[in-house]
């Protein structure tokens, strides 16, 4: 791999965003190279809840169109399962989760309110403590590890290349275009550059004079021992997201974000007892008949957040051959669509299937320098975050 001198499109970041974009480009015969500082999926893309239900996003229709076809399109399994059940333990949660109904209905998707009999039937691990629930005939979940690997293999099947364990350290520009990417293994020439480096997108884009404003947060997931399979694996609520795996484990996350300052190539975040306990307690409330199940694994991940919670997918106005893409904490589910949008921006300069003007970087032009403090997104220990 050290012999690689260049590629038509170089993508920085081997998470779902970069790999999906790489796959979209490679399947059209574009010479694409994804450069990853560690292993693919080592950051949020391999540590997330696998949810694919982003009805608030302009990419929602494309997300929903593509997920049921992804196994076939990629040629590898993602374990996608459609639809979602959300249970509420209070009237407040019921009202909150109910907002999805009208939003999704406007876009042509059906949802239903579940009565207690239906909850018992569809969610055998639930108890009588939920005030109600919803069945969304949209969204779903997939296995993050399988999906990530599927993108990488599918991209490589189409001739795309992948370079792991190689950090990008800088960029070379000539006449308003980036012409090369500086890496730990030397300079790699490119015609186009995509920066899809998760929480590091801000730092890397700042090297080109356009800092994408971002704050990073650590959050956690727990996994229980396997339990009998429920009719629907996509059950969440009570402030949690997650799924039942095909083996029966409950894999759930949620709770407060612990805001971090991430510097350079920091070591992966580690889980902590307070947040794990918090998720375990909420999970036992959500699914009381699983309260006896032992937690057998847990991990932490760092999510990327923009000030308004919306993705940035945009071409830089000063270097027109550069696309920056960061998904602001909803990047797994949106990945089939975000890769398509990035492909469109690289090849055609505009997204062909959705209005993504709300993802423009220019919306942050007037951002206050102390926006993190104003939002209360400052570094806090897990205990402080729980108390806040
Ligand atoms: C616990 C948890 C639960 C989540 N649950 C969900 C969910 O249910 N549904 C959902 O849609 N989203 C969820 N998310 C968010 C989702 O995982 C992310 O939005 C998504 O994975 C972002 O993908 P990405 O490829 O943009 O970034 P990342 O996954 O962060 O990948 C970026 C990659 O860039 C690499 N990189 C960075 N700097 C460099 C460099 N200098 N050189 C080379 N490579 C570099 C990194 O090593 C990394 O692999 C969750 C996240 C977490 C942590």
CSV table of C-alpha atoms and ligand atoms in Angstrom, one decimal:
chain,number,residue,atom,x,y,z
A,1,UNK,CA,0.0,0.0,0.0
A,2,UNK,CA,2.9,2.4,0.6
A,3,UNK,CA,3.3,2.5,-3.2
A,4,UNK,CA,0.0,4.4,-3.7
A,5,UNK,CA,0.9,7.7,-5.3
A,6,UNK,CA,-2.6,9.1,-5.9
A,7,UNK,CA,-6.3,8.6,-6.6
A,8,UNK,CA,-8.9,10.5,-8.3
A,9,UNK,CA,-11.0,10.9,-5.1
A,10,UNK,CA,-9.3,10.6,-1.7
A,11,UNK,CA,-11.6,10.2,1.2
A,12,UNK,CA,-10.3,10.9,4.7
A,13,UNK,CA,-12.0,8.6,7.3
A,14,UNK,CA,-13.0,5.0,7.2
A,15,UNK,CA,-16.3,5.3,9.1
A,16,UNK,CA,-19.7,4.7,7.5
A,17,UNK,CA,-19.8,8.1,5.9
A,18,UNK,CA,-16.5,7.8,4.1
A,19,UNK,CA,-17.0,4.1,3.2
A,20,UNK,CA,-20.5,4.7,1.9
A,21,UNK,CA,-19.2,7.6,-0.2
A,22,UNK,CA,-16.3,5.4,-1.4
A,23,UNK,CA,-18.8,2.6,-2.4
A,24,UNK,CA,-21.1,5.0,-4.3
A,25,UNK,CA,-18.1,6.4,-6.2
A,26,UNK,CA,-16.4,3.0,-6.8
A,27,UNK,CA,-19.5,1.4,-8.2
A,28,UNK,CA,-19.4,4.0,-11.0
A,29,UNK,CA,-15.8,3.1,-11.8
A,30,UNK,CA,-14.3,6.2,-10.0
A,31,UNK,CA,-10.8,5.7,-8.8
A,32,UNK,CA,-11.3,6.1,-5.0
A,33,UNK,CA,-9.0,5.7,-2.0
A,34,UNK,CA,-10.3,5.8,1.6
A,35,UNK,CA,-7.5,6.6,4.2
A,36,UNK,CA,-8.2,5.7,7.8
A,37,UNK,CA,-5.9,6.5,10.7
A,38,UNK,CA,-6.8,3.3,12.6
A,39,UNK,CA,-9.0,0.4,11.6
A,40,UNK,CA,-12.2,1.0,9.7
A,41,UNK,CA,-15.2,1.5,12.1
A,42,UNK,CA,-12.9,1.9,15.2
A,43,UNK,CA,-14.7,5.2,16.1
A,44,UNK,CA,-18.5,5.9,16.3
A,45,UNK,CA,-19.3,3.9,13.2
A,46,UNK,CA,-18.4,0.6,14.9
A,47,UNK,CA,-19.9,1.6,18.3
A,48,UNK,CA,-23.4,2.8,17.6
A,49,UNK,CA,-26.9,1.7,18.2
A,50,UNK,CA,-27.6,0.8,14.5
A,51,UNK,CA,-30.8,2.9,14.3
A,52,UNK,CA,-32.0,3.9,10.8
A,53,UNK,CA,-35.1,6.1,11.6
A,54,UNK,CA,-34.2,9.8,10.9
A,55,UNK,CA,-37.6,11.2,9.9
A,56,UNK,CA,-36.4,14.8,10.7
A,57,UNK,CA,-33.7,14.7,8.0
A,58,UNK,CA,-33.8,15.9,4.4
A,59,UNK,CA,-32.1,12.5,3.7
A,60,UNK,CA,-35.0,10.5,5.3
A,61,UNK,CA,-36.7,9.5,2.1
A,62,UNK,CA,-33.5,8.3,0.6
A,63,UNK,CA,-32.5,6.5,3.8
A,64,UNK,CA,-35.9,4.7,3.8
A,65,UNK,CA,-35.7,3.9,0.1
A,66,UNK,CA,-32.2,2.4,0.3
A,67,UNK,CA,-32.1,0.4,3.6
A,68,UNK,CA,-34.3,-2.5,2.5
A,69,UNK,CA,-32.2,-2.9,-0.6
A,70,UNK,CA,-28.7,-2.5,0.9
A,71,UNK,CA,-27.9,-6.2,1.3
A,72,UNK,CA,-28.6,-6.7,-2.4
A,73,UNK,CA,-26.8,-3.5,-3.5
A,74,UNK,CA,-23.8,-4.2,-1.4
A,75,UNK,CA,-23.7,-7.9,-1.9
A,76,UNK,CA,-23.1,-8.5,1.9
A,77,UNK,CA,-25.5,-8.7,4.8
A,78,UNK,CA,-26.3,-5.7,7.0
A,79,UNK,CA,-28.9,-7.4,9.2
A,80,UNK,CA,-31.3,-4.6,8.4
A,81,UNK,CA,-34.8,-5.1,9.9
A,82,UNK,CA,-37.5,-2.6,9.1
A,83,UNK,CA,-40.1,-0.8,11.4
A,84,UNK,CA,-39.7,0.3,15.0
A,85,UNK,CA,-41.6,0.2,18.3
A,86,UNK,CA,-41.1,3.0,20.8
A,87,UNK,CA,-42.5,2.6,24.3
A,88,UNK,CA,-43.1,5.5,26.7
A,89,UNK,CA,-43.0,5.4,30.5
A,90,UNK,CA,-44.7,8.8,31.0
A,91,UNK,CA,-47.2,11.0,29.2
A,92,UNK,CA,-44.3,13.4,28.5
A,93,UNK,CA,-42.4,10.7,26.6
A,94,UNK,CA,-45.6,9.7,24.9
A,95,UNK,CA,-46.1,13.3,23.6
A,96,UNK,CA,-42.4,13.5,22.7
A,97,UNK,CA,-42.3,10.3,20.7
A,98,UNK,CA,-45.7,11.1,19.1
A,99,UNK,CA,-44.1,14.0,17.2
A,100,UNK,CA,-42.6,11.4,14.9
A,101,UNK,CA,-46.1,10.4,13.7
A,102,UNK,CA,-47.0,13.7,12.1
A,103,UNK,CA,-43.6,14.3,10.8
A,104,UNK,CA,-43.4,10.9,9.1
A,105,UNK,CA,-47.0,11.1,8.0
A,106,UNK,CA,-46.2,14.3,6.1
A,107,UNK,CA,-43.6,12.2,4.2
A,108,UNK,CA,-46.0,9.4,3.5
A,109,UNK,CA,-45.2,6.9,6.3
A,110,UNK,CA,-47.7,5.3,8.6
A,111,UNK,CA,-47.5,4.9,12.4
A,112,UNK,CA,-49.9,3.5,15.0
A,113,UNK,CA,-50.6,4.0,18.6
A,114,UNK,CA,-50.2,0.6,20.5
A,115,UNK,CA,-52.6,-0.4,23.2
A,116,UNK,CA,-51.4,-2.5,26.2
A,117,UNK,CA,-52.5,-5.7,24.6
A,118,UNK,CA,-50.5,-5.0,21.5
A,119,UNK,CA,-47.5,-4.0,23.6
A,120,UNK,CA,-47.7,-7.4,25.5
A,121,UNK,CA,-47.9,-9.2,22.2
A,122,UNK,CA,-45.2,-7.3,20.2
A,123,UNK,CA,-42.8,-6.8,23.1
A,124,UNK,CA,-42.9,-9.9,25.4
A,125,UNK,CA,-40.1,-8.5,27.6
A,126,UNK,CA,-42.1,-5.3,28.4
A,127,UNK,CA,-44.1,-4.9,31.6
A,128,UNK,CA,-47.3,-3.1,32.7
A,129,UNK,CA,-45.4,0.1,33.6
A,130,UNK,CA,-45.4,1.7,30.1
A,131,UNK,CA,-48.2,4.3,29.6
A,132,UNK,CA,-48.3,3.5,25.8
A,133,UNK,CA,-46.3,3.1,22.7
A,134,UNK,CA,-46.1,3.6,18.9
A,135,UNK,CA,-45.4,1.3,16.0
A,136,UNK,CA,-43.6,3.1,13.2
A,137,UNK,CA,-44.0,1.6,9.8
A,138,UNK,CA,-40.7,3.1,8.8
A,139,UNK,CA,-37.1,3.2,10.1
A,140,UNK,CA,-35.5,0.1,11.5
A,141,UNK,CA,-32.1,-1.0,12.5
A,142,UNK,CA,-29.0,-2.8,11.2
A,143,UNK,CA,-25.8,-4.3,12.6
A,144,UNK,CA,-23.2,-1.6,12.6
A,145,UNK,CA,-20.2,-3.9,12.2
A,146,UNK,CA,-21.7,-5.9,9.4
A,147,UNK,CA,-22.8,-2.8,7.6
A,148,UNK,CA,-19.4,-1.1,7.9
A,149,UNK,CA,-17.6,-4.2,6.7
A,150,UNK,CA,-20.2,-4.6,3.8
A,151,UNK,CA,-19.4,-1.0,2.6
A,152,UNK,CA,-15.7,-1.7,2.7
A,153,UNK,CA,-15.9,-5.0,0.9
A,154,UNK,CA,-18.4,-3.7,-1.7
A,155,UNK,CA,-16.2,-0.7,-2.4
A,156,UNK,CA,-13.2,-2.9,-2.8
A,157,UNK,CA,-15.2,-5.3,-5.1
A,158,UNK,CA,-15.7,-2.3,-7.4
A,159,UNK,CA,-12.0,-1.4,-7.4
A,160,UNK,CA,-12.0,1.1,-4.6
A,161,UNK,CA,-8.9,1.1,-2.3
A,162,UNK,CA,-8.5,1.3,1.4
A,163,UNK,CA,-5.5,2.3,3.4
A,164,UNK,CA,-5.7,1.7,7.1
A,165,UNK,CA,-3.4,2.7,10.0
A,166,UNK,CA,-2.3,5.8,8.1
A,167,UNK,CA,-3.3,9.3,9.5
A,168,UNK,CA,-3.8,12.2,7.2
A,169,UNK,CA,-1.7,15.1,8.6
A,170,UNK,CA,-2.2,17.9,6.1
A,171,UNK,CA,-3.1,19.0,2.6
A,172,UNK,CA,-1.4,20.6,-0.4
A,173,UNK,CA,-3.3,23.2,-2.4
A,174,UNK,CA,-2.5,24.9,-5.7
A,175,UNK,CA,-4.7,27.6,-7.3
A,176,UNK,CA,-7.8,27.1,-5.2
A,177,UNK,CA,-7.8,23.3,-5.4
A,178,UNK,CA,-6.4,20.6,-3.2
A,179,UNK,CA,-3.9,18.6,-5.1
A,180,UNK,CA,-2.6,16.3,-2.5
A,181,UNK,CA,-3.1,14.8,0.9
A,182,UNK,CA,-0.2,14.5,3.3
A,183,UNK,CA,-0.1,11.3,5.3
A,184,UNK,CA,2.1,9.4,7.6
A,185,UNK,CA,3.1,7.4,4.5
A,186,UNK,CA,3.9,10.3,2.3
A,187,UNK,CA,2.0,12.5,-0.1
A,188,UNK,CA,-1.0,11.2,-2.1
A,189,UNK,CA,-2.1,13.2,-5.1
A,190,UNK,CA,-5.9,13.7,-5.7
A,191,UNK,CA,-8.3,15.4,-8.1
A,192,UNK,CA,-11.0,15.5,-5.4
A,193,UNK,CA,-10.9,15.4,-1.6
A,194,UNK,CA,-13.6,14.3,0.8
A,195,UNK,CA,-13.1,14.9,4.5
A,196,UNK,CA,-15.4,12.5,6.4
A,197,UNK,CA,-13.4,12.2,9.6
A,198,UNK,CA,-16.2,12.2,12.2
A,199,UNK,CA,-15.3,14.5,15.2
A,200,UNK,CA,-12.0,15.2,13.5
A,201,UNK,CA,-13.6,16.8,10.5
A,202,UNK,CA,-13.5,20.2,12.3
A,203,UNK,CA,-9.8,20.0,12.9
A,204,UNK,CA,-9.0,18.8,9.4
A,205,UNK,CA,-11.2,21.3,7.6
A,206,UNK,CA,-9.6,24.1,9.7
A,207,UNK,CA,-6.3,23.2,7.9
A,208,UNK,CA,-8.1,24.4,4.7
A,209,UNK,CA,-9.3,27.6,6.3
A,210,UNK,CA,-12.9,26.4,7.0
A,211,UNK,CA,-13.3,25.0,10.5
A,212,UNK,CA,-16.5,23.0,10.7
A,213,UNK,CA,-17.7,23.9,14.2
A,214,UNK,CA,-18.0,20.7,16.2
A,215,UNK,CA,-18.2,19.5,19.7
A,216,UNK,CA,-17.5,15.9,20.7
A,217,UNK,CA,-19.4,13.9,23.3
A,218,UNK,CA,-18.7,10.5,24.8
A,219,UNK,CA,-21.7,8.2,25.2
A,220,UNK,CA,-22.1,4.5,26.0
A,221,UNK,CA,-23.8,1.3,25.2
A,222,UNK,CA,-24.4,-1.9,27.1
A,223,UNK,CA,-25.1,-5.4,25.9
A,224,UNK,CA,-27.0,-8.1,27.9
A,225,UNK,CA,-26.7,-11.8,27.7
A,226,UNK,CA,-29.0,-13.3,25.1
A,227,UNK,CA,-32.7,-13.5,25.8
A,228,UNK,CA,-35.6,-15.1,23.8
A,229,UNK,CA,-36.1,-13.3,20.5
A,230,UNK,CA,-39.0,-10.8,20.4
A,231,UNK,CA,-41.2,-10.6,17.3
A,232,UNK,CA,-39.6,-7.1,16.6
A,233,UNK,CA,-35.9,-6.4,17.5
A,234,UNK,CA,-36.3,-2.7,17.0
A,235,UNK,CA,-37.8,-1.7,20.4
A,236,UNK,CA,-36.7,1.4,22.2
A,237,UNK,CA,-38.0,4.3,24.3
A,238,UNK,CA,-37.7,5.5,27.9
A,239,UNK,CA,-34.8,7.7,26.7
A,240,UNK,CA,-32.9,4.8,25.2
A,241,UNK,CA,-32.0,3.7,21.7
A,242,UNK,CA,-31.1,0.2,20.7
A,243,UNK,CA,-32.1,-3.2,19.4
A,244,UNK,CA,-32.2,-6.9,20.1
A,245,UNK,CA,-29.5,-8.6,18.1
A,246,UNK,CA,-30.2,-11.8,16.1
A,247,UNK,CA,-28.6,-13.8,18.9
A,248,UNK,CA,-31.0,-12.2,21.4
A,249,UNK,CA,-28.7,-9.8,23.2
A,250,UNK,CA,-30.2,-6.4,24.1
A,251,UNK,CA,-27.8,-3.7,22.9
A,252,UNK,CA,-28.8,-0.3,24.2
A,253,UNK,CA,-27.4,3.2,24.7
A,254,UNK,CA,-28.7,6.6,25.8
A,255,UNK,CA,-28.5,9.0,28.6
A,256,UNK,CA,-26.4,12.1,29.1
A,257,UNK,CA,-23.6,13.0,26.8
A,258,UNK,CA,-20.2,13.7,28.4
A,259,UNK,CA,-18.7,16.6,26.4
A,260,UNK,CA,-15.1,16.1,25.6
A,261,UNK,CA,-12.1,17.9,24.2
A,262,UNK,CA,-10.7,15.5,21.7
A,263,UNK,CA,-7.1,16.2,20.7
A,264,UNK,CA,-5.3,14.7,17.7
A,265,UNK,CA,-5.4,10.9,17.6
A,266,UNK,CA,-6.7,10.4,21.2
A,267,UNK,CA,-7.2,6.8,22.4
A,268,UNK,CA,-10.8,5.5,22.1
A,269,UNK,CA,-13.2,6.6,24.9
A,270,UNK,CA,-13.8,4.0,27.7
A,271,UNK,CA,-17.1,3.2,29.4
A,272,UNK,CA,-17.7,4.2,33.0
A,273,UNK,CA,-19.8,2.6,35.8
A,274,UNK,CA,-22.1,5.6,36.4
A,275,UNK,CA,-23.3,5.8,32.8
A,276,UNK,CA,-23.5,2.0,32.4
A,277,UNK,CA,-25.6,1.8,35.6
A,278,UNK,CA,-27.9,4.6,34.3
A,279,UNK,CA,-28.5,2.7,31.0
A,280,UNK,CA,-29.0,-0.6,32.8
A,281,UNK,CA,-31.6,1.0,35.1
A,282,UNK,CA,-33.5,2.5,32.2
A,283,UNK,CA,-33.4,-0.7,30.3
A,284,UNK,CA,-34.9,-2.6,33.2
A,285,UNK,CA,-37.7,0.0,33.3
A,286,UNK,CA,-38.3,-0.3,29.5
A,287,UNK,CA,-38.2,-4.2,29.5
A,288,UNK,CA,-38.8,-5.3,33.1
A,289,UNK,CA,-38.9,-9.0,32.1
A,290,UNK,CA,-35.3,-8.6,31.1
A,291,UNK,CA,-34.3,-7.0,34.3
A,292,UNK,CA,-32.6,-10.2,35.5
A,293,UNK,CA,-30.3,-10.3,32.5
A,294,UNK,CA,-26.6,-9.7,33.1
A,295,UNK,CA,-24.7,-7.0,31.3
A,296,UNK,CA,-21.9,-8.8,29.5
A,297,UNK,CA,-20.3,-6.0,27.5
A,298,UNK,CA,-20.2,-2.3,27.3
A,299,UNK,CA,-18.3,0.3,25.4
A,300,UNK,CA,-18.1,4.0,24.8
A,301,UNK,CA,-18.0,6.0,21.6
A,302,UNK,CA,-17.5,9.6,20.6
A,303,UNK,CA,-20.2,11.3,18.7
A,304,UNK,CA,-19.8,14.3,16.5
A,305,UNK,CA,-22.1,17.3,17.0
A,306,UNK,CA,-22.6,20.5,15.1
A,307,UNK,CA,-24.1,23.5,16.9
A,308,UNK,CA,-27.6,23.0,15.4
A,309,UNK,CA,-27.4,19.2,15.4
A,310,UNK,CA,-27.7,19.0,11.6
A,311,UNK,CA,-25.1,17.4,9.3
A,312,UNK,CA,-22.7,19.4,7.2
A,313,UNK,CA,-22.4,18.0,3.7
A,314,UNK,CA,-21.0,20.7,1.5
A,315,UNK,CA,-18.4,21.7,-1.0
A,316,UNK,CA,-15.9,24.3,0.2
A,317,UNK,CA,-16.3,27.6,-1.7
A,318,UNK,CA,-12.6,28.4,-1.7
A,319,UNK,CA,-11.4,24.9,-2.7
A,320,UNK,CA,-14.2,23.6,-5.0
A,321,UNK,CA,-12.8,20.1,-5.3
A,322,UNK,CA,-13.2,19.5,-1.5
A,323,UNK,CA,-16.4,18.1,0.1
A,324,UNK,CA,-16.7,18.1,3.9
A,325,UNK,CA,-19.2,15.7,5.5
A,326,UNK,CA,-20.0,15.2,9.1
A,327,UNK,CA,-23.4,13.8,10.2
A,328,UNK,CA,-23.9,15.1,13.7
A,329,UNK,CA,-24.7,12.0,15.6
A,330,UNK,CA,-27.1,10.4,13.2
A,331,UNK,CA,-24.6,9.1,10.6
A,332,UNK,CA,-25.2,5.4,10.8
A,333,UNK,CA,-28.8,5.3,9.7
A,334,UNK,CA,-28.3,8.0,7.1
A,335,UNK,CA,-25.1,6.5,5.7
A,336,UNK,CA,-26.7,4.9,2.5
A,337,UNK,CA,-28.1,8.4,1.7
A,338,UNK,CA,-25.1,10.5,2.9
A,339,UNK,CA,-22.8,8.5,0.7
A,340,UNK,CA,-25.1,9.1,-2.2
A,341,UNK,CA,-25.2,12.9,-1.5
A,342,UNK,CA,-21.4,13.0,-1.2
A,343,UNK,CA,-21.1,11.2,-4.5
A,344,UNK,CA,-23.4,13.7,-6.1
A,345,UNK,CA,-21.4,16.7,-4.7
A,346,UNK,CA,-18.1,15.3,-5.8
A,347,UNK,CA,-19.2,14.3,-9.3
A,348,UNK,CA,-21.9,16.8,-10.2
A,349,UNK,CA,-21.6,19.6,-7.7
A,350,UNK,CA,-25.2,19.2,-6.3
A,351,UNK,CA,-27.3,16.6,-4.6
A,352,UNK,CA,-29.7,15.0,-7.1
A,353,UNK,CA,-32.3,13.6,-4.8
A,354,UNK,CA,-32.9,16.0,-1.8
A,355,UNK,CA,-32.7,19.6,-0.9
A,356,UNK,CA,-29.6,19.6,1.4
A,357,UNK,CA,-29.2,23.4,1.5
A,358,UNK,CA,-29.7,23.2,5.3
A,359,UNK,CA,-26.4,21.2,5.4
A,360,UNK,CA,-24.4,24.1,4.1
A,361,UNK,CA,-21.4,25.2,6.1
A,362,UNK,CA,-22.1,28.9,5.5
A,363,UNK,CA,-25.0,28.7,8.0
A,364,UNK,CA,-22.4,28.9,10.8
A,365,UNK,CA,-20.7,32.1,9.4
A,366,UNK,CA,-22.1,34.3,12.3
A,367,UNK,CA,-21.6,31.7,15.0
A,368,UNK,CA,-20.5,33.1,18.4
A,369,UNK,CA,-16.9,32.2,19.2
A,370,UNK,CA,-18.1,30.8,22.6
A,371,UNK,CA,-21.0,28.8,21.2
A,372,UNK,CA,-19.9,25.6,23.1
A,373,UNK,CA,-20.2,27.5,26.4
A,374,UNK,CA,-23.5,29.1,25.4
A,375,UNK,CA,-24.9,25.6,24.6
A,376,UNK,CA,-23.5,24.2,27.9
A,377,UNK,CA,-21.5,21.7,25.8
A,378,UNK,CA,-18.3,21.8,27.9
A,379,UNK,CA,-16.3,19.0,29.2
A,380,UNK,CA,-18.0,17.4,32.3
A,381,UNK,CA,-17.2,14.2,34.1
A,382,UNK,CA,-19.8,11.4,33.8
A,383,UNK,CA,-21.1,12.0,37.4
A,384,UNK,CA,-21.5,15.7,36.8
A,385,UNK,CA,-23.3,15.0,33.5
A,386,UNK,CA,-25.7,12.7,35.2
A,387,UNK,CA,-26.4,15.3,37.9
A,388,UNK,CA,-26.9,18.1,35.4
B,1,LIG,C1,-22.9,5.0,21.3
B,1,LIG,C2,-23.3,5.6,20.0
B,1,LIG,C3,-24.6,5.3,19.5
B,1,LIG,C4,-25.1,5.8,18.3
B,1,LIG,N1,-26.3,5.4,17.8
B,1,LIG,C5,-26.6,5.8,16.6
B,1,LIG,C6,-27.8,5.2,16.0
B,1,LIG,O1,-28.5,4.4,16.6
B,1,LIG,N2,-28.1,5.6,14.7
B,1,LIG,C7,-27.3,6.5,14.0
B,1,LIG,O2,-27.7,6.8,12.9
B,1,LIG,N3,-26.2,7.0,14.6
B,1,LIG,C8,-25.8,6.7,15.8
B,1,LIG,N4,-24.7,7.1,16.3
B,1,LIG,C9,-23.9,8.1,15.6
B,1,LIG,C10,-23.1,7.5,14.4
B,1,LIG,O3,-22.4,6.4,14.9
B,1,LIG,C11,-22.2,8.5,13.8
B,1,LIG,O4,-22.9,9.6,13.4
B,1,LIG,C12,-21.5,7.9,12.6
B,1,LIG,O5,-20.9,6.7,12.9
B,1,LIG,C13,-20.5,8.9,12.0
B,1,LIG,O6,-19.8,8.2,11.0
B,1,LIG,P1,-18.6,8.9,10.3
B,1,LIG,O7,-18.0,8.0,9.3
B,1,LIG,O8,-19.0,10.3,9.8
B,1,LIG,O9,-17.6,9.2,11.5
B,1,LIG,P2,-16.7,8.2,12.4
B,1,LIG,O10,-17.4,6.9,12.6
B,1,LIG,O11,-16.2,9.0,13.5
B,1,LIG,O12,-15.5,7.8,11.4
B,1,LIG,C14,-14.5,8.8,11.1
B,1,LIG,C15,-13.2,8.1,10.8
B,1,LIG,O13,-12.2,9.0,10.4
B,1,LIG,C16,-11.0,8.6,10.9
B,1,LIG,N5,-10.1,9.7,11.0
B,1,LIG,C17,-10.2,10.8,11.8
B,1,LIG,N6,-9.1,11.6,11.6
B,1,LIG,C18,-8.4,11.0,10.7
B,1,LIG,C19,-7.1,11.4,10.0
B,1,LIG,N7,-6.5,12.5,10.4
B,1,LIG,N8,-6.6,10.6,9.1
B,1,LIG,C20,-7.3,9.4,8.7
B,1,LIG,N9,-8.4,9.0,9.3
B,1,LIG,C21,-9.0,9.8,10.3
B,1,LIG,C22,-11.4,8.0,12.3
B,1,LIG,O14,-10.4,7.1,12.8
B,1,LIG,C23,-12.7,7.4,12.1
B,1,LIG,O15,-12.6,6.0,11.8
B,1,LIG,C24,-24.2,6.7,17.6
B,1,LIG,C25,-22.9,6.9,18.0
B,1,LIG,C26,-22.5,6.4,19.2
B,1,LIG,C27,-21.1,6.7,19.7
